[in-house]
Coordinates of N, CA, C and O in Angstrom, one line a residue:
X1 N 54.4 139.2 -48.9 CA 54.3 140.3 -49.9 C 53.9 141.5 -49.2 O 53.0 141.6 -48.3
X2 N 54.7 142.5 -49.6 CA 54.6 143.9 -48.8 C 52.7 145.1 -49.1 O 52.7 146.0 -49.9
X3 N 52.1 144.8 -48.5 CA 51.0 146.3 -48.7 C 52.1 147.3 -49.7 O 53.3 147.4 -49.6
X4 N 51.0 147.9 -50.7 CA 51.4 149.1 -51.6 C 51.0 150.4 -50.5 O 50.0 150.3 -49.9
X5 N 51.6 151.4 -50.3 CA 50.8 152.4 -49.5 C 50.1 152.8 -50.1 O 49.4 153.5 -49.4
X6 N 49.8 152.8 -51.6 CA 48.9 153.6 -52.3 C 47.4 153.1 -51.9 O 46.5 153.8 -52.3
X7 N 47.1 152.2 -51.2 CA 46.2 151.9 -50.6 C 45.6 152.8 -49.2 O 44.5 152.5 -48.6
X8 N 46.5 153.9 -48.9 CA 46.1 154.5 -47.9 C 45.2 155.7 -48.0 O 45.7 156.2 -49.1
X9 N 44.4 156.3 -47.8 CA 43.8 157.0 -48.6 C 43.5 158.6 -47.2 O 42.9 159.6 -47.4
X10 N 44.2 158.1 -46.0 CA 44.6 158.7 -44.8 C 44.8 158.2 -43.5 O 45.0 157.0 -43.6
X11 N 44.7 158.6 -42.6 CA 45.1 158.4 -41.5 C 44.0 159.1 -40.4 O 43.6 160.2 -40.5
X12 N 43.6 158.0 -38.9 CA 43.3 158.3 -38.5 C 43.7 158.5 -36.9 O 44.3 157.4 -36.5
X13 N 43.6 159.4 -35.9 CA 44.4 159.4 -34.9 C 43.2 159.4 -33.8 O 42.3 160.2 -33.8
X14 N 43.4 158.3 -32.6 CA 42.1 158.7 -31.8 C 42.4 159.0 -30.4 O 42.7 158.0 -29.7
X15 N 42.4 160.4 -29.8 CA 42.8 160.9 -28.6 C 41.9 160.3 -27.8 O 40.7 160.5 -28.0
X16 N 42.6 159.5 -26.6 CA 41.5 158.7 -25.3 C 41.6 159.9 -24.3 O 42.7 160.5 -24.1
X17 N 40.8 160.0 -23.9 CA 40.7 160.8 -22.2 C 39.8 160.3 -21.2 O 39.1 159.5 -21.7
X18 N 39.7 160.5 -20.0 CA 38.7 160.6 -19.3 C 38.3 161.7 -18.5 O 38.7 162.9 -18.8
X19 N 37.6 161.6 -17.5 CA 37.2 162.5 -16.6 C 38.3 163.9 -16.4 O 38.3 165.0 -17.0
X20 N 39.7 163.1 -15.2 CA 40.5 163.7 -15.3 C 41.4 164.1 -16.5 O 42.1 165.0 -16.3
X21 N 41.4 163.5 -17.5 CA 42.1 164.3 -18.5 C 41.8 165.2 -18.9 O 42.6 166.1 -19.0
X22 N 40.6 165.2 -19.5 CA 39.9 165.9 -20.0 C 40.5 166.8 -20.6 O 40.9 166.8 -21.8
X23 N 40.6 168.2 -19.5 CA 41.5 169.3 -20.2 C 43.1 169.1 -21.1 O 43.6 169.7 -22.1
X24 N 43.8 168.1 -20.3 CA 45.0 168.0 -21.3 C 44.5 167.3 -23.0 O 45.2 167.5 -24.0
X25 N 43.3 166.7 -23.0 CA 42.9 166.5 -24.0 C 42.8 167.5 -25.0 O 43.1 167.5 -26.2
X26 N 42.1 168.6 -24.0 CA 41.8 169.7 -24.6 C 42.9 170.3 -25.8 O 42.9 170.4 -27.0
X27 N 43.8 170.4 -24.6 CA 45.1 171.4 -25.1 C 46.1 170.3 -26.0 O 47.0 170.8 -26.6
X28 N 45.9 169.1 -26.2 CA 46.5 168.5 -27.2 C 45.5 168.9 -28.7 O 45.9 169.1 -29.8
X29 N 44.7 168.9 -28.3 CA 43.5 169.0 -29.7 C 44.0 170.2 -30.3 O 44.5 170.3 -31.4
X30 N 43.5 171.7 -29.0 CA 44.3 172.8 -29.7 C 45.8 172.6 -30.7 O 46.0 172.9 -31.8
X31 N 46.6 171.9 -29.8 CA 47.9 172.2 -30.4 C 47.7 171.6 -31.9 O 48.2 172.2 -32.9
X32 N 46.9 170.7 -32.1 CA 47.0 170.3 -33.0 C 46.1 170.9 -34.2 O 46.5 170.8 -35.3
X33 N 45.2 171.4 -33.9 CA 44.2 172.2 -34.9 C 45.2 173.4 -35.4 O 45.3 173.7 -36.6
X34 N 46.1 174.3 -34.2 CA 46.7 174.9 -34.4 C 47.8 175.0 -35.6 O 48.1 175.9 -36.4
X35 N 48.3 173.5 -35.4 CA 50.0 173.4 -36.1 C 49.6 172.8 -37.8 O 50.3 173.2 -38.7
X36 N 48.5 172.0 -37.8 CA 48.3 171.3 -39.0 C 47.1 171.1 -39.5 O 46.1 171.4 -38.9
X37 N 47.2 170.6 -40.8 CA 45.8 170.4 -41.6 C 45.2 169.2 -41.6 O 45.2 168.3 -42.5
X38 N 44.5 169.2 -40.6 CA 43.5 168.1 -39.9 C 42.2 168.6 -39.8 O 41.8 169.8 -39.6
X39 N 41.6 167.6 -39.8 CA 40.0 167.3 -39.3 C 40.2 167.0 -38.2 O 41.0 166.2 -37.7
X40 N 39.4 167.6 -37.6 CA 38.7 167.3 -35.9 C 37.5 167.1 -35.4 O 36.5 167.9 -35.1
X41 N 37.7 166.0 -35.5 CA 36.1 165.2 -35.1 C 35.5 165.5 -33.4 O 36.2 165.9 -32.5
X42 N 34.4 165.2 -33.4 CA 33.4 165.4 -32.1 C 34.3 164.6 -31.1 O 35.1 163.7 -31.3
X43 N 33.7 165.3 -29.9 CA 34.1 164.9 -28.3 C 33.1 164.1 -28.0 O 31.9 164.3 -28.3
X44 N 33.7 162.8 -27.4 CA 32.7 161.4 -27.3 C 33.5 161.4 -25.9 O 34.7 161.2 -25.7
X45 N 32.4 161.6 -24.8 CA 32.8 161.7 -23.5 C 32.7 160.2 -22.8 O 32.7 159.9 -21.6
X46 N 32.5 159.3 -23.7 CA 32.1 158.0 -23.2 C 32.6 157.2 -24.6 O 33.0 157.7 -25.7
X47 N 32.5 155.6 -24.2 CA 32.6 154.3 -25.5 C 32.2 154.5 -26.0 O 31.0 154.8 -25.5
X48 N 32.3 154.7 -27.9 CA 31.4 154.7 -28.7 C 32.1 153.4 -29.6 O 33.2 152.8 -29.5
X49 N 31.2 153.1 -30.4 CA 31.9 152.5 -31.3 C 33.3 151.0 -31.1 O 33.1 150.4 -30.0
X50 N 34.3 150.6 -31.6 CA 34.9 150.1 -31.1 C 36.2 150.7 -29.8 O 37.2 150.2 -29.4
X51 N 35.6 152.0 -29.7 CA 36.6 152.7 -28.6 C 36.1 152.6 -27.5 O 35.0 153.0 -27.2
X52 N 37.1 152.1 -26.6 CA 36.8 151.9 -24.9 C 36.4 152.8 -24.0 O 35.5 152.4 -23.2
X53 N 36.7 154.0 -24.0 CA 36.7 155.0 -23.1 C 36.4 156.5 -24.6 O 36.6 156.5 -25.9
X54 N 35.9 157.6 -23.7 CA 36.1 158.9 -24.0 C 37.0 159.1 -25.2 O 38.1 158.6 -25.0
X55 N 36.9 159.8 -26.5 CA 37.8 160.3 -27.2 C 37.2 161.2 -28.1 O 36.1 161.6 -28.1
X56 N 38.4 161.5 -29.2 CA 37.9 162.4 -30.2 C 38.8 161.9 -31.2 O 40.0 161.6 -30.9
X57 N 38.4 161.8 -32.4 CA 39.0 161.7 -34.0 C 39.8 162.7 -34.7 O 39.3 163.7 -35.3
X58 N 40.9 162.7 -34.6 CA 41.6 163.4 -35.9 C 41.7 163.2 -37.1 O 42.5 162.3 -37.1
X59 N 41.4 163.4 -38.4 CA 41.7 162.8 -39.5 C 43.2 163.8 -40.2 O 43.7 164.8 -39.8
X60 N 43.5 163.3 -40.9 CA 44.5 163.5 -41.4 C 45.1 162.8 -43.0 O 44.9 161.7 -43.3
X61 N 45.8 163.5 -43.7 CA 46.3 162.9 -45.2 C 47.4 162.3 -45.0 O 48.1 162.5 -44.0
X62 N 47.8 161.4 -46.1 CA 49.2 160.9 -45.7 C 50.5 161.9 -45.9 O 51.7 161.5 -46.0
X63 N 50.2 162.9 -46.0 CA 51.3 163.5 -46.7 C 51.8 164.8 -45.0 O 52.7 165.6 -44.8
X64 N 50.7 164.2 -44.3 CA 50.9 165.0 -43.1 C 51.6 164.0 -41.8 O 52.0 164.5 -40.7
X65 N 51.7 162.8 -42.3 CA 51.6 161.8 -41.3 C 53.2 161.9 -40.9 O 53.4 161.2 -40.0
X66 N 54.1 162.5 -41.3 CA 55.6 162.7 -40.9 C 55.5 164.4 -40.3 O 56.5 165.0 -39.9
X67 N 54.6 164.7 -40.3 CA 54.6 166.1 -39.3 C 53.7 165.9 -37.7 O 54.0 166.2 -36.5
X68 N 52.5 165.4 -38.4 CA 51.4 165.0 -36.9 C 51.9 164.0 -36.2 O 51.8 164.4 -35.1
X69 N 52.5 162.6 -36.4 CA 52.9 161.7 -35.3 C 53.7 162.1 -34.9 O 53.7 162.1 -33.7
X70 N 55.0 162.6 -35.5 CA 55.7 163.1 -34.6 C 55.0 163.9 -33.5 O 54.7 163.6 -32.4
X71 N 55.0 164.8 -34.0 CA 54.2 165.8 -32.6 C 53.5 165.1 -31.8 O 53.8 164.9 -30.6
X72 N 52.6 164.6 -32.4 CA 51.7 163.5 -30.8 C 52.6 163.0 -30.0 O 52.4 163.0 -28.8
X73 N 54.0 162.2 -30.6 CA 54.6 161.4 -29.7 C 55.2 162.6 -28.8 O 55.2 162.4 -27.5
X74 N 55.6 163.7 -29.2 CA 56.3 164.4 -27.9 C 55.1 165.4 -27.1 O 55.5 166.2 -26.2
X75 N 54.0 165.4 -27.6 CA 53.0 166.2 -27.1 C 51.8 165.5 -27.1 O 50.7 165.9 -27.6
X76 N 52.0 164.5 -26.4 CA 50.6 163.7 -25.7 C 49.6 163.8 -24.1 O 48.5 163.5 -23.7
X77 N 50.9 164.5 -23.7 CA 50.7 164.6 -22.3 C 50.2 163.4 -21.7 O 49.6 163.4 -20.6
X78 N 50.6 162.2 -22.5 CA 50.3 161.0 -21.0 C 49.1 160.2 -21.9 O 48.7 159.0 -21.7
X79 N 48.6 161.1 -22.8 CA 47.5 160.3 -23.2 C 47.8 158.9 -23.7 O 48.7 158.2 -23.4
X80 N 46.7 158.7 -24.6 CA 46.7 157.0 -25.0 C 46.3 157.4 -26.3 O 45.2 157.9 -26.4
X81 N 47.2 157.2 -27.3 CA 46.6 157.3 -28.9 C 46.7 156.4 -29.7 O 47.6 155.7 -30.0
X82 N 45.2 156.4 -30.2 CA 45.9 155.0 -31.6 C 46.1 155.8 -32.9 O 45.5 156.9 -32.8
X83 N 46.6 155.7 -33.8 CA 46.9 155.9 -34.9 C 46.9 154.2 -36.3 O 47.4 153.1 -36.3
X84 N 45.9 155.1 -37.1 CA 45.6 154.0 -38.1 C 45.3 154.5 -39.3 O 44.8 155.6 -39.4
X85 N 45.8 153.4 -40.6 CA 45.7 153.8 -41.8 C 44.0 154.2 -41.9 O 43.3 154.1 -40.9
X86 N 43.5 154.5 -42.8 CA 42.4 154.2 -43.7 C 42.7 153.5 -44.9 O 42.9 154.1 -46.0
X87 N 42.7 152.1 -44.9 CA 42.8 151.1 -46.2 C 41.0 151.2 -46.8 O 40.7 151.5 -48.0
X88 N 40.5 150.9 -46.2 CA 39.1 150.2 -46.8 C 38.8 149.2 -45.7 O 37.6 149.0 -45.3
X89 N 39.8 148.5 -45.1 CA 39.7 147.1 -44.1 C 39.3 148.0 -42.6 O 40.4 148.3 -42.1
X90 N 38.4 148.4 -42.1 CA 38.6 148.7 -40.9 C 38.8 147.9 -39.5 O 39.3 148.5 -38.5
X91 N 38.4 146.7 -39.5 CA 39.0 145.5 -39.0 C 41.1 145.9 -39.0 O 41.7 146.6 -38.2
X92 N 41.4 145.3 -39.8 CA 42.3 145.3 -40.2 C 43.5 146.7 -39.9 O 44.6 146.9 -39.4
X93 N 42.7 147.3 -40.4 CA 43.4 148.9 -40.3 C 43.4 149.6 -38.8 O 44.2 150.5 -38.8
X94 N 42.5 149.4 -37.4 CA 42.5 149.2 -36.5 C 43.4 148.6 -35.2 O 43.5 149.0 -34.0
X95 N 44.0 147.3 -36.3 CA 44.4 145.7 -35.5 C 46.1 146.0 -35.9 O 47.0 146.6 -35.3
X96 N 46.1 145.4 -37.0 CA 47.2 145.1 -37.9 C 48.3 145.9 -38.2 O 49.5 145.6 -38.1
X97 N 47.7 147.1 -38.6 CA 48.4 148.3 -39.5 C 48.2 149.4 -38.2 O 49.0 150.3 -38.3
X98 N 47.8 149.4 -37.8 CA 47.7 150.6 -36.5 C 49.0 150.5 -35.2 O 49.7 149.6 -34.8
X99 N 49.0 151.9 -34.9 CA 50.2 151.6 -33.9 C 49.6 152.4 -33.0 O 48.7 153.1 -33.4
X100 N 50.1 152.4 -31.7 CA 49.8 153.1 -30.2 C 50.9 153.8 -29.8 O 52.1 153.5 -29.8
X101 N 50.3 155.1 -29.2 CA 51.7 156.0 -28.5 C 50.7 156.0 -27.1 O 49.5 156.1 -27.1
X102 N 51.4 155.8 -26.0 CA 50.8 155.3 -24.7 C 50.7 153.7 -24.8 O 51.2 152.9 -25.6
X103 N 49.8 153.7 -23.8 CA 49.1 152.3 -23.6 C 48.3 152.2 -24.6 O 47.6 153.1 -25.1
X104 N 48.5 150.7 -25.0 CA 47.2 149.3 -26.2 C 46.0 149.7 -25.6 O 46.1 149.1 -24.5
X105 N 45.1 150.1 -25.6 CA 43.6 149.6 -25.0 C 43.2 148.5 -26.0 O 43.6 148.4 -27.1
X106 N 42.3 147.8 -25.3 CA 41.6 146.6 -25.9 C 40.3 147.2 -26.5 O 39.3 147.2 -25.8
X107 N 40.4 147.7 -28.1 CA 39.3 147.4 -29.0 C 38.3 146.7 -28.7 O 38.4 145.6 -28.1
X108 N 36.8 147.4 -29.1 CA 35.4 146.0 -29.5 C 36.0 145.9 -31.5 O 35.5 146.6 -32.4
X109 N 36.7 145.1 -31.6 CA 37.0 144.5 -32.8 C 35.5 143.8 -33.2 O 35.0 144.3 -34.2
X110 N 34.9 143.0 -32.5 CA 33.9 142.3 -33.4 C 33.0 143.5 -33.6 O 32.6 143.6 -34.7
X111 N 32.4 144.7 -32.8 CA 32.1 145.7 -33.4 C 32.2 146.1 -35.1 O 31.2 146.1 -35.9
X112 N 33.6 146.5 -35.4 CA 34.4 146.5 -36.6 C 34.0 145.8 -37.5 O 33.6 146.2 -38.6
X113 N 34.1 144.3 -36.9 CA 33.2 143.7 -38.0 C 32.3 143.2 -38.5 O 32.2 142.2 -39.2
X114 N 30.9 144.2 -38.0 CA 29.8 144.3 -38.1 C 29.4 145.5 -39.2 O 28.6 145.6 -40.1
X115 N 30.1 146.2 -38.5 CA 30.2 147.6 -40.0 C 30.6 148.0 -41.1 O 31.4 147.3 -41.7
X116 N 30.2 148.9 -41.6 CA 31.3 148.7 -43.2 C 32.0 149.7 -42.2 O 31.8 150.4 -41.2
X117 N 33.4 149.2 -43.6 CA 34.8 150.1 -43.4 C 34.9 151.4 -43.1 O 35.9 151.7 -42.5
X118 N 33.4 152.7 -43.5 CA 33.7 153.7 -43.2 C 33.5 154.2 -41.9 O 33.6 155.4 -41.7
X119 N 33.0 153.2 -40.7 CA 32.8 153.5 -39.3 C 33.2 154.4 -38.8 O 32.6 154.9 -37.8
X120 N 34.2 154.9 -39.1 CA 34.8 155.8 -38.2 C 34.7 157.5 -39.2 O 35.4 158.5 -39.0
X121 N 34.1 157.4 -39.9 CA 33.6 158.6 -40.3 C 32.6 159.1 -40.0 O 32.6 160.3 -40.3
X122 N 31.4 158.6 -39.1 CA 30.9 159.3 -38.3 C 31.6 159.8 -37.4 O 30.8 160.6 -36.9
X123 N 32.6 159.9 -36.7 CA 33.5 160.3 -35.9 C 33.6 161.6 -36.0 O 33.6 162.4 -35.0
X124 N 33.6 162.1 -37.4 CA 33.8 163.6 -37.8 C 32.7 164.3 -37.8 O 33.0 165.5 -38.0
X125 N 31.9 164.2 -37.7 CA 30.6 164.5 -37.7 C 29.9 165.7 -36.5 O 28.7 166.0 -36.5

């Protein structure tokens, strides 16, 4: 049986960097604050949460989600993005329903499911 999308309630995008990326991080972020109507969450120069390395949170509506992934995919500069619904399941929505432009990093999943679903809302913060 197919998920309803009405279940999505948005989308979230999470830019990895490190040391050296850093600045292309930067200038992906601009482009993006620039072109569209997103939320831009805090610079986490280290793991937080179930993310492995350095990143920052985009949020986004579903009604943007055929303007912003495109763009990421041709303007990542190399990075590693995940992109994931917001269902309610953050487990799930993470794992299952999430897709990668770059390289998969390996998730703290059991993290995920220790928390409630809105974990990644401190992200914006």
């Amino acid at each position: 049986m197919k998920e309803d999308t009405i279940k999505i309630a948005g989308f979230h995008a999470h830019v990895y960097f490190d040391t050296a990326s850093q600045d292309v991080a930067a200038r992906v972020r601009e482009g993006l604050g620039a072109r569209f109507e997103v939320q831009l969450g805090r610079w986490f120069d280290h793991p937080i949460g179930p993310h492995p390395q350095g990143m920052y949170q985009v949020a986004f509506l579903p009604n943007q989600f055929d303007r912003v992934v495109p763009w990421l995919m041709l303007n990542r500069e190399g990075l590693d993005i995940l992109v994931h619904p917001n269902t309610g399941d953050a487990v799930s929505d993470h794992t299952e329903h999430s897709l990668w432009l770059g390289k998969k990093l390996d998730l703290n999943i059991e993290f995920l499911r220790q928390v409630s679903s809105t974990s990644c809302d401190i992200l914006l913060h």
